[in-house]
Amino acid sequence: MAKGARILSYAVRLQVVGHLTGLLCWTLTPLPALPLLVALFNGETGFAARLATGLVLLAVAGFAGMRLSLSRPRLNEVMVVSAMAFALPPFFMAWTFGAFGIGYVGALFESVSGLTTTGLSVLGPPEDLPPSVLFTRAWMQWFGGLGFVVLALGLMGGAGRSAARRLGEAEEVAKDPLGSLRDRARRTLIVYSALTLACFVALWASGSGAWHALLLCLTALSTGGFAFDSGSAAALQGWVPRTILIGFSTLGAVSAGIYLHLLRRKPLGTLMRTDLLGLAAFCAAAILGLGFLMWLDGGYAGREILAHAPFMALSAQTTTGYSTMGTASLPASALVFLMIAMAIGGNSGSTAGGVKTFRVLVAFAVMRLTLQRPSLPQTAATTLKVGGHEIDSAELQAIATVIGLAGATFLFAWLPFLAAGYGLDSLFDVVSATTTTGLSTGVAGPALEPHLKLVLSLAMLLGRVEFIALLVLLWPPTWLGQKFRS
């Protein structure tokens, strides 16, 4: 079987990857363009010069790549470019942050955290950062969130399905990589921008101020969590702006495919409704569970639990990362519970991280079927279904792979922290990074060792592209071997 797979497998074609990379570079030009305008407005010429350099390089690379002829892309070529969409831009953006004297490793961590919509930071108090850095971080999260949704829906098929199922449909999209992706991207951009604008207006009307409302709305829909203040969401005065913030963050964790169906006035399918109800159930369980554990600890008054438990639970479940209290002050049981919520995450096809609710629902269905089978006749035929959708063996294998890779990443990324003398708190930050959440017990900060910053950066990238795409990019047979001839 393995030998046959090697014979039938093909390496990526550099010309095809080059063309798709050129298309990617054109798509990435807004990433430095908007911060460039902000830097010029603030008179930060050094930062502006670096951003302008990057903008020109992206345009040139895009023009050069688009000149290469395009054959029908294969699945591994689509996955390679999808991984590069998140793996390459942080290296450039880290160089631009050097204009403010930020060390490269710290700047790289911040860039990865931004583009993957994580929100962990190692740059010190946000209130001490220049306005251009604050905007660039927020803009990277908004751009990265939009980019992931477009890749998930455009290159990877419909929302609500497993990674392999969506990627398996990439061959159909690849017949017209520009047309289908452009159409999905346009509609997704409309929905994403409309929700962002609504969030901005609501926050501004609640008294947050235009500048802070702008930063918050960019990081809410993207489930990013980069804050403008060391107190995170606790800096917002009153429950109204906090409710608005976490409310729109929760909307960001809903599959964009659902919004696209509503935009077209189409009824939601059974699978989409099941995934949406699953997210609602997990959110409710997270709120009740965290509230109960805080009450059980005995160190919190009822009013404190009501003020913090819903926000913190939703922030973890939607992988947003905003907080209204010090995460490290929570009891150990609550930290473990939040790690479970972060690991589950939001809907497939949303900006949220985690292994996604649909995969967890499938895992529950597998357990239910396993317990049910001993009571059935030996000749009984059983099928695995979730939301009326039958899960075939290939899809089940892919779901198990993603869940297994997530668990392996949690473990192996934690080992360097244990070797450095860190404890359970570091596991929380590792899970937070891998699920692109951003909640922290304080381990991820300016004092974190450089090699551990790189470990968390890799974990963030793996979690954002759902592990498989980045591993395909790094797998030698992807690049070495026989070439497919169309």
Short mmCIF file of C-alpha atoms in Angstrom, two decimals:
data_model
loop_
_atom_site.label_atom_id
_atom_site.label_comp_id
_atom_site.label_asym_id
_atom_site.label_seq_id
_atom_site.Cartn_x
_atom_site.Cartn_y
_atom_site.Cartn_z
CA MET A 1 0.00 0.00 0.00
CA ALA A 2 2.75 2.47 0.98
CA LYS A 3 4.84 1.60 -2.08
CA GLY A 4 1.83 2.02 -4.34
CA ALA A 5 1.07 5.40 -2.78
CA ARG A 6 4.62 6.54 -3.47
CA ILE A 7 4.36 5.46 -7.10
CA LEU A 8 1.06 7.31 -7.58
CA SER A 9 2.11 10.48 -5.71
CA TYR A 10 3.42 13.57 -7.45
CA ALA A 11 5.52 16.49 -6.28
CA VAL A 12 4.26 20.01 -6.75
CA ARG A 13 5.00 21.77 -10.03
CA LEU A 14 7.02 24.89 -9.38
CA GLN A 15 5.41 26.75 -12.27
CA VAL A 16 1.92 26.17 -10.88
CA VAL A 17 2.99 27.04 -7.33
CA GLY A 18 4.72 30.13 -8.70
CA HIS A 19 1.56 31.32 -10.45
CA LEU A 20 -0.60 30.73 -7.38
CA THR A 21 2.02 32.43 -5.22
CA GLY A 22 1.90 35.42 -7.54
CA LEU A 23 -1.85 35.54 -7.09
CA LEU A 24 -1.29 35.30 -3.35
CA CYS A 25 1.18 38.21 -3.42
CA TRP A 26 -1.37 40.41 -5.18
CA THR A 27 -3.92 39.42 -2.57
CA LEU A 28 -1.50 40.34 0.23
CA THR A 29 -0.83 43.90 -0.99
CA PRO A 30 -3.49 45.44 1.33
CA LEU A 31 -1.61 43.96 4.31
CA PRO A 32 1.12 46.67 4.28
CA ALA A 33 -0.90 49.25 2.31
CA LEU A 34 -3.31 50.36 5.03
CA PRO A 35 -0.68 50.51 7.82
CA LEU A 36 1.44 52.54 5.37
CA LEU A 37 -1.25 55.23 5.24
CA VAL A 38 -1.53 55.26 9.05
CA ALA A 39 2.26 55.51 9.39
CA LEU A 40 2.41 58.44 6.96
CA PHE A 41 -0.43 60.16 8.82
CA ASN A 42 1.49 59.79 12.11
CA GLY A 43 4.77 60.93 10.52
CA GLU A 44 6.53 57.60 11.22
CA THR A 45 8.71 57.71 8.11
CA GLY A 46 10.98 54.78 9.01
CA PHE A 47 8.05 52.43 9.44
CA ALA A 48 6.38 53.84 6.33
CA ALA A 49 9.53 53.27 4.25
CA ARG A 50 9.69 49.61 5.24
CA LEU A 51 6.00 49.10 4.54
CA ALA A 52 6.36 50.79 1.15
CA THR A 53 9.31 48.52 0.34
CA GLY A 54 7.22 45.48 1.18
CA LEU A 55 4.31 46.76 -0.88
CA VAL A 56 6.53 47.17 -3.94
CA LEU A 57 8.10 43.72 -3.47
CA LEU A 58 4.67 42.09 -3.17
CA ALA A 59 3.48 43.84 -6.33
CA VAL A 60 6.61 42.84 -8.28
CA ALA A 61 6.42 39.24 -7.04
CA GLY A 62 2.73 39.15 -7.89
CA PHE A 63 3.35 40.44 -11.41
CA ALA A 64 6.19 37.97 -11.99
CA GLY A 65 4.22 35.02 -10.67
CA MET A 66 1.10 35.81 -12.66
CA ARG A 67 3.16 35.72 -15.88
CA LEU A 68 3.75 32.00 -15.36
CA SER A 69 1.27 29.77 -17.15
CA LEU A 70 -1.30 28.01 -15.00
CA SER A 71 -2.30 24.40 -15.40
CA ARG A 72 -5.05 22.88 -13.31
CA PRO A 73 -3.62 22.88 -9.77
CA ARG A 74 -3.48 19.65 -7.83
CA LEU A 75 -4.52 19.31 -4.21
CA ASN A 76 -0.99 19.41 -2.78
CA GLU A 77 -0.25 22.60 -4.75
CA VAL A 78 -3.36 24.30 -3.38
CA MET A 79 -2.44 23.23 0.16
CA VAL A 80 1.14 24.48 -0.19
CA VAL A 81 0.01 27.95 -1.24
CA SER A 82 -2.65 27.98 1.49
CA ALA A 83 0.04 27.29 4.09
CA MET A 84 2.36 29.93 2.61
CA ALA A 85 -0.43 32.49 2.94
CA PHE A 86 0.12 32.41 6.72
CA ALA A 87 3.73 31.19 6.97
CA LEU A 88 5.50 33.77 4.78
CA PRO A 89 3.96 37.24 5.52
CA PRO A 90 5.01 37.27 9.22
CA PHE A 91 8.70 37.19 8.24
CA PHE A 92 8.26 40.37 6.22
CA MET A 93 6.01 42.13 8.74
CA ALA A 94 8.51 41.33 11.50
CA TRP A 95 11.14 43.25 9.53
CA THR A 96 8.86 46.30 9.29
CA PHE A 97 8.40 46.34 13.08
CA GLY A 98 12.18 46.70 13.35
CA ALA A 99 11.69 50.39 12.58
CA PHE A 100 10.58 50.79 16.20
CA GLY A 101 13.60 48.98 17.61
CA ILE A 102 11.66 45.77 18.28
CA GLY A 103 13.87 42.66 18.25
CA TYR A 104 13.29 40.35 15.30
CA VAL A 105 12.21 37.27 17.28
CA GLY A 106 9.70 39.30 19.28
CA ALA A 107 8.48 41.03 16.13
CA LEU A 108 8.14 37.68 14.37
CA PHE A 109 6.11 36.31 17.28
CA GLU A 110 3.87 39.39 17.19
CA SER A 111 3.41 39.11 13.42
CA VAL A 112 2.53 35.41 13.58
CA SER A 113 0.15 36.12 16.46
CA GLY A 114 -1.48 38.85 14.41
CA LEU A 115 -1.91 37.07 11.10
CA THR A 116 -3.10 33.85 12.75
CA THR A 117 -5.63 35.88 14.81
CA THR A 118 -4.15 34.61 18.08
CA GLY A 119 -3.55 37.75 20.14
CA LEU A 120 -0.70 36.62 22.40
CA SER A 121 1.83 39.43 22.77
CA VAL A 122 5.45 39.75 23.86
CA LEU A 123 5.87 43.50 23.24
CA GLY A 124 4.99 44.78 26.69
CA PRO A 125 2.10 47.07 27.70
CA PRO A 126 -0.03 47.99 24.65
CA GLU A 127 -0.50 51.53 25.95
CA ASP A 128 3.26 52.07 25.47
CA LEU A 129 3.20 51.01 21.80
CA PRO A 130 3.03 53.56 18.94
CA PRO A 131 -0.41 53.99 17.33
CA SER A 132 0.87 52.56 14.04
CA VAL A 133 1.91 49.32 15.76
CA LEU A 134 -1.48 49.03 17.47
CA PHE A 135 -3.29 49.54 14.17
CA THR A 136 -0.99 47.21 12.24
CA ARG A 137 -1.52 44.43 14.77
CA ALA A 138 -5.30 44.86 14.63
CA TRP A 139 -5.30 45.11 10.84
CA MET A 140 -3.22 41.93 10.55
CA GLN A 141 -5.79 40.08 12.65
CA TRP A 142 -8.70 41.35 10.56
CA PHE A 143 -6.86 40.54 7.33
CA GLY A 144 -5.76 37.13 8.60
CA GLY A 145 -9.27 36.26 9.74
CA LEU A 146 -10.73 37.21 6.38
CA GLY A 147 -7.96 35.33 4.58
CA PHE A 148 -8.58 32.13 6.52
CA VAL A 149 -12.33 32.26 5.89
CA VAL A 150 -11.77 32.82 2.16
CA LEU A 151 -9.35 29.89 2.01
CA ALA A 152 -11.70 27.71 4.03
CA LEU A 153 -14.74 28.50 1.89
CA GLY A 154 -13.06 29.21 -1.45
CA LEU A 155 -10.30 26.63 -1.68
CA MET A 156 -11.69 24.13 0.80
CA GLY A 157 -15.38 23.84 -0.03
CA GLY A 158 -18.46 24.35 2.13
CA ALA A 159 -18.49 25.18 5.80
CA GLY A 160 -19.25 22.63 8.43
CA ARG A 161 -17.23 19.80 7.00
CA SER A 162 -13.91 18.32 7.99
CA ALA A 163 -10.59 19.56 6.67
CA ALA A 164 -10.11 16.67 4.29
CA ARG A 165 -13.67 16.93 2.96
CA ARG A 166 -13.24 20.62 2.23
CA LEU A 167 -9.76 20.10 0.81
CA GLY A 168 -11.03 17.19 -1.21
CA GLU A 169 -13.35 19.59 -3.01
CA ALA A 170 -10.43 21.87 -3.83
CA GLU A 171 -9.97 19.98 -7.10
CA GLU A 172 -13.33 21.32 -8.29
CA VAL A 173 -12.42 24.88 -7.36
CA ALA A 174 -9.02 24.41 -8.96
CA LYS A 175 -10.68 24.05 -12.38
CA ASP A 176 -11.20 27.80 -12.19
CA PRO A 177 -8.97 29.03 -9.33
CA LEU A 178 -9.70 32.66 -10.07
CA GLY A 179 -13.41 32.59 -10.77
CA SER A 180 -14.75 30.51 -7.91
CA LEU A 181 -12.37 31.91 -5.32
CA ARG A 182 -12.95 35.50 -6.44
CA ASP A 183 -16.72 35.08 -6.23
CA ARG A 184 -16.60 33.52 -2.76
CA ALA A 185 -14.06 36.08 -1.58
CA ARG A 186 -16.22 38.98 -2.77
CA ARG A 187 -19.32 37.75 -0.97
CA THR A 188 -17.35 36.89 2.15
CA LEU A 189 -15.76 40.34 2.15
CA ILE A 190 -19.20 41.97 1.99
CA VAL A 191 -20.47 40.02 5.01
CA TYR A 192 -17.23 40.40 6.96
CA SER A 193 -17.04 44.16 6.30
CA ALA A 194 -20.71 44.72 7.15
CA LEU A 195 -20.35 42.95 10.51
CA THR A 196 -17.15 44.86 11.24
CA LEU A 197 -18.83 48.18 10.47
CA ALA A 198 -21.78 47.26 12.67
CA CYS A 199 -19.39 46.38 15.49
CA PHE A 200 -17.59 49.72 15.10
CA VAL A 201 -20.82 51.72 15.19
CA ALA A 202 -22.11 49.81 18.22
CA LEU A 203 -18.87 50.23 20.17
CA TRP A 204 -18.58 53.91 19.26
CA ALA A 205 -22.18 54.52 20.30
CA SER A 206 -21.48 52.80 23.63
CA GLY A 207 -18.83 55.42 24.41
CA SER A 208 -15.64 53.57 23.52
CA GLY A 209 -14.24 56.36 21.35
CA ALA A 210 -13.58 56.16 17.61
CA TRP A 211 -9.93 55.03 17.84
CA HIS A 212 -10.55 52.31 20.39
CA ALA A 213 -13.74 51.23 18.60
CA LEU A 214 -11.73 50.84 15.39
CA LEU A 215 -9.09 48.66 17.04
CA LEU A 216 -11.71 46.56 18.81
CA CYS A 217 -13.94 45.97 15.79
CA LEU A 218 -10.97 44.79 13.72
CA THR A 219 -10.01 42.26 16.37
CA ALA A 220 -13.51 41.15 17.40
CA LEU A 221 -14.87 39.69 14.15
CA SER A 222 -11.49 38.08 13.50
CA THR A 223 -11.65 36.49 16.99
CA GLY A 224 -8.20 38.03 17.38
CA GLY A 225 -8.03 39.66 20.79
CA PHE A 226 -5.14 42.13 20.47
CA ALA A 227 -5.97 44.74 23.12
CA PHE A 228 -5.17 48.46 23.26
CA ASP A 229 -4.73 48.30 27.05
CA SER A 230 -2.99 45.94 29.49
CA GLY A 231 -6.34 45.31 31.12
CA SER A 232 -7.75 43.91 27.86
CA ALA A 233 -11.58 44.13 27.90
CA ALA A 234 -11.50 45.21 31.55
CA ALA A 235 -10.46 48.63 30.23
CA LEU A 236 -13.94 49.05 28.77
CA GLN A 237 -16.23 50.92 31.13
CA GLY A 238 -19.51 49.16 31.85
CA TRP A 239 -21.17 45.98 30.71
CA VAL A 240 -22.60 47.41 27.47
CA PRO A 241 -19.36 47.73 25.45
CA ARG A 242 -18.12 44.43 26.87
CA THR A 243 -21.32 42.70 25.78
CA ILE A 244 -21.03 44.24 22.32
CA LEU A 245 -17.41 43.12 22.04
CA ILE A 246 -17.99 39.51 23.06
CA GLY A 247 -21.24 39.39 21.07
CA PHE A 248 -19.55 40.27 17.79
CA SER A 249 -16.64 37.98 18.66
CA THR A 250 -19.16 35.15 18.96
CA LEU A 251 -20.56 36.09 15.56
CA GLY A 252 -17.02 35.73 14.22
CA ALA A 253 -16.98 32.12 15.46
CA VAL A 254 -20.05 31.30 13.35
CA SER A 255 -19.37 29.75 9.95
CA ALA A 256 -19.22 32.34 7.20
CA GLY A 257 -21.05 29.83 5.02
CA ILE A 258 -24.12 30.42 7.17
CA TYR A 259 -23.96 34.17 6.52
CA LEU A 260 -23.51 33.55 2.79
CA HIS A 261 -26.62 31.35 2.77
CA LEU A 262 -28.58 34.05 4.58
CA LEU A 263 -27.23 36.67 2.16
CA ARG A 264 -28.60 34.61 -0.72
CA ARG A 265 -31.83 34.06 1.24
CA LYS A 266 -31.28 30.32 1.17
CA PRO A 267 -32.51 28.08 4.00
CA LEU A 268 -29.81 26.53 6.13
CA GLY A 269 -29.17 22.86 5.52
CA THR A 270 -29.43 20.29 8.29
CA LEU A 271 -25.65 20.06 8.57
CA MET A 272 -25.23 23.82 8.99
CA ARG A 273 -28.01 23.99 11.57
CA THR A 274 -26.43 21.13 13.50
CA ASP A 275 -23.03 22.85 13.51
CA LEU A 276 -24.59 26.16 14.59
CA LEU A 277 -26.60 24.52 17.37
CA GLY A 278 -23.47 22.66 18.41
CA LEU A 279 -21.62 25.96 18.82
CA ALA A 280 -24.51 27.39 20.85
CA ALA A 281 -24.53 24.31 23.08
CA PHE A 282 -20.77 24.45 23.65
CA CYS A 283 -20.98 28.17 24.47
CA ALA A 284 -23.75 27.57 27.00
CA ALA A 285 -21.84 24.67 28.55
CA ALA A 286 -18.69 26.80 28.76
CA ILE A 287 -20.52 29.60 30.60
CA LEU A 288 -22.27 27.27 33.05
CA GLY A 289 -19.17 25.14 33.59
CA LEU A 290 -16.82 28.04 34.27
CA GLY A 291 -19.37 29.71 36.55
CA PHE A 292 -19.80 26.50 38.53
CA LEU A 293 -16.04 26.00 38.94
CA MET A 294 -15.57 29.60 40.09
CA TRP A 295 -18.41 29.12 42.60
CA LEU A 296 -16.93 25.80 43.73
CA ASP A 297 -13.59 27.48 44.38
CA GLY A 298 -15.26 29.68 46.97
CA GLY A 299 -13.11 32.71 46.25
CA TYR A 300 -15.61 34.55 44.09
CA ALA A 301 -18.81 36.34 45.01
CA GLY A 302 -21.92 35.71 42.96
CA ARG A 303 -21.68 39.14 41.39
CA GLU A 304 -18.09 38.49 40.28
CA ILE A 305 -19.08 35.20 38.70
CA LEU A 306 -21.90 36.85 36.76
CA ALA A 307 -19.58 39.66 35.66
CA HIS A 308 -16.68 37.50 34.47
CA ALA A 309 -17.74 33.89 33.78
CA PRO A 310 -19.89 34.53 30.65
CA PHE A 311 -17.29 36.80 29.04
CA MET A 312 -14.28 34.60 29.85
CA ALA A 313 -16.08 31.42 28.79
CA LEU A 314 -17.21 32.86 25.46
CA SER A 315 -13.77 34.36 24.87
CA ALA A 316 -12.24 30.89 25.27
CA GLN A 317 -14.91 29.00 23.32
CA THR A 318 -14.80 31.42 20.38
CA THR A 319 -10.97 31.61 20.65
CA THR A 320 -11.12 35.41 20.82
CA GLY A 321 -8.76 35.96 23.74
CA TYR A 322 -10.14 39.10 25.35
CA SER A 323 -10.41 38.97 29.13
CA THR A 324 -12.12 40.92 31.90
CA MET A 325 -9.95 39.50 34.68
CA GLY A 326 -6.50 38.02 35.18
CA THR A 327 -6.57 34.52 33.71
CA ALA A 328 -3.82 33.37 36.06
CA SER A 329 -6.03 34.18 39.06
CA LEU A 330 -8.54 31.48 38.08
CA PRO A 331 -8.40 28.14 39.94
CA ALA A 332 -6.57 25.25 38.26
CA SER A 333 -9.86 23.46 37.53
CA ALA A 334 -11.14 26.51 35.66
CA LEU A 335 -7.93 26.76 33.63
CA VAL A 336 -8.23 23.12 32.55
CA PHE A 337 -11.89 23.68 31.69
CA LEU A 338 -11.01 26.71 29.56
CA MET A 339 -8.34 24.67 27.78
CA ILE A 340 -11.03 22.20 26.75
CA ALA A 341 -13.23 25.05 25.48
CA MET A 342 -10.33 26.53 23.51
CA ALA A 343 -9.48 23.13 22.03
CA ILE A 344 -13.05 22.76 20.73
CA GLY A 345 -13.27 26.28 19.28
CA GLY A 346 -15.86 27.59 16.84
CA ASN A 347 -17.54 26.52 13.60
CA SER A 348 -15.67 25.31 10.54
CA GLY A 349 -15.37 28.10 7.99
CA SER A 350 -15.25 30.80 10.68
CA THR A 351 -12.39 32.95 11.95
CA ALA A 352 -12.24 30.92 15.17
CA GLY A 353 -9.54 28.39 15.94
CA GLY A 354 -9.62 25.04 17.73
CA VAL A 355 -10.38 21.67 16.18
CA LYS A 356 -13.89 23.00 15.35
CA THR A 357 -17.30 22.03 16.64
CA PHE A 358 -18.17 19.76 13.72
CA ARG A 359 -15.20 17.49 14.34
CA VAL A 360 -16.08 17.27 18.02
CA LEU A 361 -19.68 16.41 17.14
CA VAL A 362 -18.37 13.64 14.90
CA ALA A 363 -16.18 12.36 17.74
CA PHE A 364 -19.25 12.27 20.00
CA ALA A 365 -21.16 10.38 17.30
CA VAL A 366 -18.34 7.83 17.05
CA MET A 367 -18.44 7.26 20.81
CA ARG A 368 -22.22 6.89 20.75
CA LEU A 369 -22.06 4.39 17.90
CA THR A 370 -19.27 2.44 19.61
CA LEU A 371 -21.36 2.09 22.77
CA GLN A 372 -24.46 1.20 20.77
CA ARG A 373 -22.95 -1.56 18.63
CA PRO A 374 -22.68 -4.25 21.36
CA SER A 375 -26.47 -4.08 21.75
CA LEU A 376 -27.15 -4.52 18.03
CA PRO A 377 -27.44 -7.78 16.06
CA GLN A 378 -24.18 -8.83 14.43
CA THR A 379 -25.77 -8.49 11.00
CA ALA A 380 -27.01 -4.95 11.65
CA ALA A 381 -25.66 -2.33 9.26
CA THR A 382 -24.63 0.91 10.94
CA THR A 383 -23.73 4.26 9.45
CA LEU A 384 -22.13 7.27 11.09
CA LYS A 385 -24.17 10.42 10.56
CA VAL A 386 -24.02 13.96 11.92
CA GLY A 387 -26.76 16.41 11.01
CA GLY A 388 -28.06 14.05 8.34
CA HIS A 389 -24.61 13.96 6.72
CA GLU A 390 -23.04 10.52 6.39
CA ILE A 391 -19.39 10.46 7.43
CA ASP A 392 -17.37 8.23 5.12
CA SER A 393 -14.10 6.55 6.06
CA ALA A 394 -11.90 9.16 4.36
CA GLU A 395 -13.62 12.00 6.18
CA LEU A 396 -13.47 10.16 9.49
CA GLN A 397 -9.77 9.50 8.96
CA ALA A 398 -9.14 13.19 8.31
CA ILE A 399 -11.10 14.23 11.41
CA ALA A 400 -9.14 11.80 13.55
CA THR A 401 -5.89 13.08 12.02
CA VAL A 402 -6.64 16.72 12.83
CA ILE A 403 -7.71 15.92 16.40
CA GLY A 404 -4.66 13.71 16.87
CA LEU A 405 -2.29 16.34 15.47
CA ALA A 406 -3.83 18.95 17.76
CA GLY A 407 -3.22 16.76 20.80
CA ALA A 408 0.32 15.98 19.66
CA THR A 409 1.04 19.68 19.18
CA PHE A 410 -0.22 20.45 22.68
CA LEU A 411 2.11 17.82 24.12
CA PHE A 412 5.28 18.37 22.09
CA ALA A 413 5.06 22.17 22.24
CA TRP A 414 4.70 21.92 26.02
CA LEU A 415 7.83 19.77 26.48
CA PRO A 416 10.32 22.65 25.87
CA PHE A 417 8.48 24.69 28.51
CA LEU A 418 8.74 21.84 31.01
CA ALA A 419 12.45 21.56 30.23
CA ALA A 420 12.78 25.29 30.92
CA GLY A 421 11.15 24.90 34.34
CA TYR A 422 7.59 26.06 33.56
CA GLY A 423 4.50 24.28 34.92
CA LEU A 424 0.78 23.93 34.18
CA ASP A 425 0.44 27.62 33.38
CA SER A 426 2.65 27.10 30.33
CA LEU A 427 0.37 24.32 29.03
CA PHE A 428 -2.50 26.82 29.10
CA ASP A 429 -0.51 29.23 26.93
CA VAL A 430 0.53 26.41 24.58
CA VAL A 431 -3.11 25.39 24.08
CA SER A 432 -4.05 29.05 23.68
CA ALA A 433 -1.42 29.49 20.97
CA THR A 434 -2.27 26.30 19.09
CA THR A 435 -5.98 27.11 19.09
CA THR A 436 -5.21 30.75 18.12
CA THR A 437 -7.04 32.05 21.19
CA GLY A 438 -4.72 34.51 22.94
CA LEU A 439 -5.72 34.07 26.57
CA SER A 440 -2.60 33.89 28.71
CA THR A 441 -1.58 33.09 32.27
CA GLY A 442 1.38 35.44 31.85
CA VAL A 443 3.89 32.93 30.49
CA ALA A 444 3.85 34.46 27.00
CA GLY A 445 5.37 37.87 27.56
CA PRO A 446 8.45 40.03 26.95
CA ALA A 447 10.58 37.91 29.32
CA LEU A 448 9.85 34.62 27.53
CA GLU A 449 12.98 32.93 26.18
CA PRO A 450 13.52 33.42 22.41
CA HIS A 451 13.41 29.70 21.58
CA LEU A 452 10.10 29.35 23.41
CA LYS A 453 8.70 32.30 21.45
CA LEU A 454 9.58 30.37 18.30
CA VAL A 455 7.90 27.23 19.66
CA LEU A 456 4.67 29.15 20.27
CA SER A 457 4.96 30.79 16.83
CA LEU A 458 5.12 27.38 15.17
CA ALA A 459 2.17 26.19 17.27
CA MET A 460 0.13 29.20 16.14
CA LEU A 461 0.89 28.51 12.48
CA LEU A 462 0.05 24.82 12.80
CA GLY A 463 -3.23 25.58 14.51
CA ARG A 464 -4.27 28.29 12.06
CA VAL A 465 -3.88 26.16 8.92
CA GLU A 466 -5.31 23.14 10.77
CA PHE A 467 -1.99 21.28 10.83
CA ILE A 468 -2.23 19.32 7.57
CA ALA A 469 -1.50 22.14 5.10
CA LEU A 470 1.67 23.30 6.90
CA LEU A 471 2.92 19.73 7.27
CA VAL A 472 2.37 19.18 3.54
CA LEU A 473 4.40 22.35 2.87
CA LEU A 474 7.28 21.03 5.01
CA TRP A 475 7.10 17.40 3.81
CA PRO A 476 10.07 16.69 1.45
CA PRO A 477 8.10 14.46 -1.00
CA THR A 478 5.88 17.48 -1.66
CA TRP A 479 8.83 19.08 -3.44
CA LEU A 480 10.96 16.09 -4.49
CA GLY A 481 9.77 13.35 -6.82
CA GLN A 482 8.05 12.83 -10.13
CA LYS A 483 6.09 15.72 -11.57
CA PHE A 484 2.49 15.46 -12.71
CA ARG A 485 1.94 16.24 -16.39
CA SER A 486 -1.48 17.53 -17.31
#
